[in-house]
Amino acid sequence: MRDPQPSPARDEEEGPLLDDDAGRLIRPYTVSNGRTRPTAHFDLMTLVMATGTRPQSYLGPDHAQVLGLCGGPVSVAELASRTRLPAVVTKVLLSDLADCGAITTRAPAPVPLGPDPTDRQLLEAVLDGLRRRL
């Protein structure tokens, strides 16, 4: 029989809102109060970083978790993965944090392209890898 209480180590890793068998105990859109549209524009590759400014009012445990993950530049996609929330819910949480000045955002730095931006060998290697996986 499985112990219904999560272990302290597991609790620290994933937070109290996750269960081994059931998964997340709170529906994702409950976290965002049913909102599906962020007030700010975020791309999945947008880099987010905490400013050090704490929100004036308490926003909730998921906001605190996301803010805690923003110590260094981190992408929206990575935050969604780490919190196990849909990207749109993560974007709503981030827009709340941006609105109160707790985070700052920037687009990822463009990668400088070499003399031939369409390197045929690279494209063929990617295609070959995709064919092997499928």
CSV table of C-alpha atoms in Angstrom, one decimal:
chain,number,residue,atom,x,y,z
A,1,MET,CA,0.0,0.0,0.0
A,2,ARG,CA,1.3,3.4,-0.9
A,3,ASP,CA,1.9,6.1,1.7
A,4,PRO,CA,-0.6,8.9,0.9
A,5,GLN,CA,1.8,11.6,2.4
A,6,PRO,CA,4.4,12.8,-0.1
A,7,SER,CA,8.0,12.6,1.2
A,8,PRO,CA,9.6,15.9,2.2
A,9,ALA,CA,12.3,15.5,-0.5
A,10,ARG,CA,9.6,15.0,-3.1
A,11,ASP,CA,7.5,17.8,-1.7
A,12,GLU,CA,10.5,20.2,-2.1
A,13,GLU,CA,11.2,19.1,-5.6
A,14,GLU,CA,7.8,19.4,-7.2
A,15,GLY,CA,5.7,21.3,-4.7
A,16,PRO,CA,2.7,20.2,-2.6
A,17,LEU,CA,0.3,20.4,-5.6
A,18,LEU,CA,1.6,17.2,-7.3
A,19,ASP,CA,0.8,13.6,-6.5
A,20,ASP,CA,2.7,10.6,-8.0
A,21,ASP,CA,-0.3,8.8,-9.3
A,22,ALA,CA,-2.9,11.6,-9.8
A,23,GLY,CA,-0.5,14.3,-11.2
A,24,ARG,CA,-1.4,17.9,-10.5
A,25,LEU,CA,-4.1,18.2,-7.9
A,26,ILE,CA,-5.3,21.6,-9.1
A,27,ARG,CA,-6.6,22.1,-12.6
A,28,PRO,CA,-4.1,24.3,-14.6
A,29,TYR,CA,-6.7,27.0,-15.5
A,30,THR,CA,-7.7,27.4,-11.8
A,31,VAL,CA,-4.2,28.8,-11.3
A,32,SER,CA,-4.9,31.6,-13.8
A,33,ASN,CA,-8.5,32.1,-12.5
A,34,GLY,CA,-9.7,30.8,-15.9
A,35,ARG,CA,-7.8,33.4,-17.9
A,36,THR,CA,-6.4,32.2,-21.2
A,37,ARG,CA,-5.0,35.5,-22.5
A,38,PRO,CA,-2.0,37.2,-20.9
A,39,THR,CA,-1.9,41.0,-20.7
A,40,ALA,CA,1.6,41.1,-22.2
A,41,HIS,CA,3.0,39.3,-25.3
A,42,PHE,CA,5.3,36.3,-24.6
A,43,ASP,CA,6.8,34.1,-27.2
A,44,LEU,CA,7.9,30.6,-26.1
A,45,MET,CA,11.5,31.7,-26.5
A,46,THR,CA,11.1,35.0,-24.6
A,47,LEU,CA,13.7,35.2,-21.9
A,48,VAL,CA,12.4,36.1,-18.4
A,49,MET,CA,14.4,37.3,-15.4
A,50,ALA,CA,13.4,38.4,-11.9
A,51,THR,CA,14.0,42.1,-11.1
A,52,GLY,CA,14.3,41.7,-7.4
A,53,THR,CA,11.1,43.6,-6.8
A,54,ARG,CA,8.5,41.7,-4.9
A,55,PRO,CA,4.8,42.0,-5.8
A,56,GLN,CA,2.9,44.4,-3.5
A,57,SER,CA,0.1,41.9,-3.0
A,58,TYR,CA,0.1,38.2,-2.6
A,59,LEU,CA,-0.5,36.5,-6.0
A,60,GLY,CA,-0.4,32.8,-5.1
A,61,PRO,CA,1.9,29.8,-4.8
A,62,ASP,CA,2.2,29.3,-8.5
A,63,HIS,CA,3.3,32.9,-9.1
A,64,ALA,CA,5.9,32.5,-6.3
A,65,GLN,CA,7.1,29.2,-7.9
A,66,VAL,CA,7.5,30.8,-11.3
A,67,LEU,CA,9.2,33.9,-9.8
A,68,GLY,CA,11.6,31.6,-7.9
A,69,LEU,CA,12.6,30.0,-11.2
A,70,CYS,CA,13.5,33.3,-12.8
A,71,GLY,CA,16.8,33.9,-11.0
A,72,GLY,CA,18.7,33.9,-14.3
A,73,PRO,CA,17.4,34.3,-17.9
A,74,VAL,CA,15.0,31.5,-18.5
A,75,SER,CA,12.7,30.9,-21.5
A,76,VAL,CA,8.9,30.8,-21.2
A,77,ALA,CA,9.0,27.2,-22.6
A,78,GLU,CA,11.4,26.1,-19.9
A,79,LEU,CA,9.3,27.7,-17.2
A,80,ALA,CA,6.2,25.9,-18.5
A,81,SER,CA,8.1,22.6,-18.5
A,82,ARG,CA,9.5,23.1,-15.0
A,83,THR,CA,6.1,24.0,-13.5
A,84,ARG,CA,4.2,21.4,-15.5
A,85,LEU,CA,1.7,24.0,-16.6
A,86,PRO,CA,0.4,24.6,-20.2
A,87,ALA,CA,2.4,27.4,-21.9
A,88,VAL,CA,-0.7,29.7,-22.0
A,89,VAL,CA,-1.2,29.4,-18.2
A,90,THR,CA,2.5,30.1,-17.7
A,91,LYS,CA,2.2,33.2,-19.9
A,92,VAL,CA,-0.7,34.4,-17.8
A,93,LEU,CA,1.3,34.0,-14.6
A,94,LEU,CA,4.2,35.8,-16.2
A,95,SER,CA,2.1,38.7,-17.4
A,96,ASP,CA,0.8,39.1,-13.8
A,97,LEU,CA,4.4,39.2,-12.6
A,98,ALA,CA,5.4,41.6,-15.4
A,99,ASP,CA,2.4,43.9,-14.5
A,100,CYS,CA,3.7,44.3,-11.0
A,101,GLY,CA,7.3,44.8,-12.0
A,102,ALA,CA,8.6,41.5,-10.6
A,103,ILE,CA,10.1,40.3,-13.9
A,104,THR,CA,11.6,41.7,-17.0
A,105,THR,CA,11.6,40.1,-20.4
A,106,ARG,CA,13.6,40.3,-23.6
A,107,ALA,CA,13.7,38.5,-26.9
A,108,PRO,CA,16.4,35.9,-27.3
A,109,ALA,CA,19.6,37.1,-28.9
A,110,PRO,CA,19.7,36.3,-32.6
A,111,VAL,CA,22.3,33.7,-33.6
A,112,PRO,CA,24.7,35.2,-36.1
A,113,LEU,CA,24.5,33.2,-39.4
A,114,GLY,CA,27.6,32.2,-41.3
A,115,PRO,CA,28.1,33.0,-44.9
A,116,ASP,CA,25.6,30.3,-45.9
A,117,PRO,CA,22.5,30.3,-43.7
A,118,THR,CA,21.1,27.2,-45.5
A,119,ASP,CA,24.0,24.8,-44.8
A,120,ARG,CA,22.9,21.8,-46.9
A,121,GLN,CA,25.0,19.3,-44.8
A,122,LEU,CA,23.3,20.5,-41.6
A,123,LEU,CA,19.8,20.3,-43.2
A,124,GLU,CA,20.5,16.8,-44.5
A,125,ALA,CA,21.7,15.7,-41.1
A,126,VAL,CA,18.6,17.0,-39.4
A,127,LEU,CA,16.4,15.3,-42.1
A,128,ASP,CA,18.3,12.0,-41.6
A,129,GLY,CA,17.8,12.2,-37.8
A,130,LEU,CA,14.1,12.9,-38.2
A,131,ARG,CA,13.7,9.9,-40.6
A,132,ARG,CA,15.4,7.6,-38.1
A,133,ARG,CA,13.0,8.7,-35.3
A,134,LEU,CA,9.9,8.2,-37.4
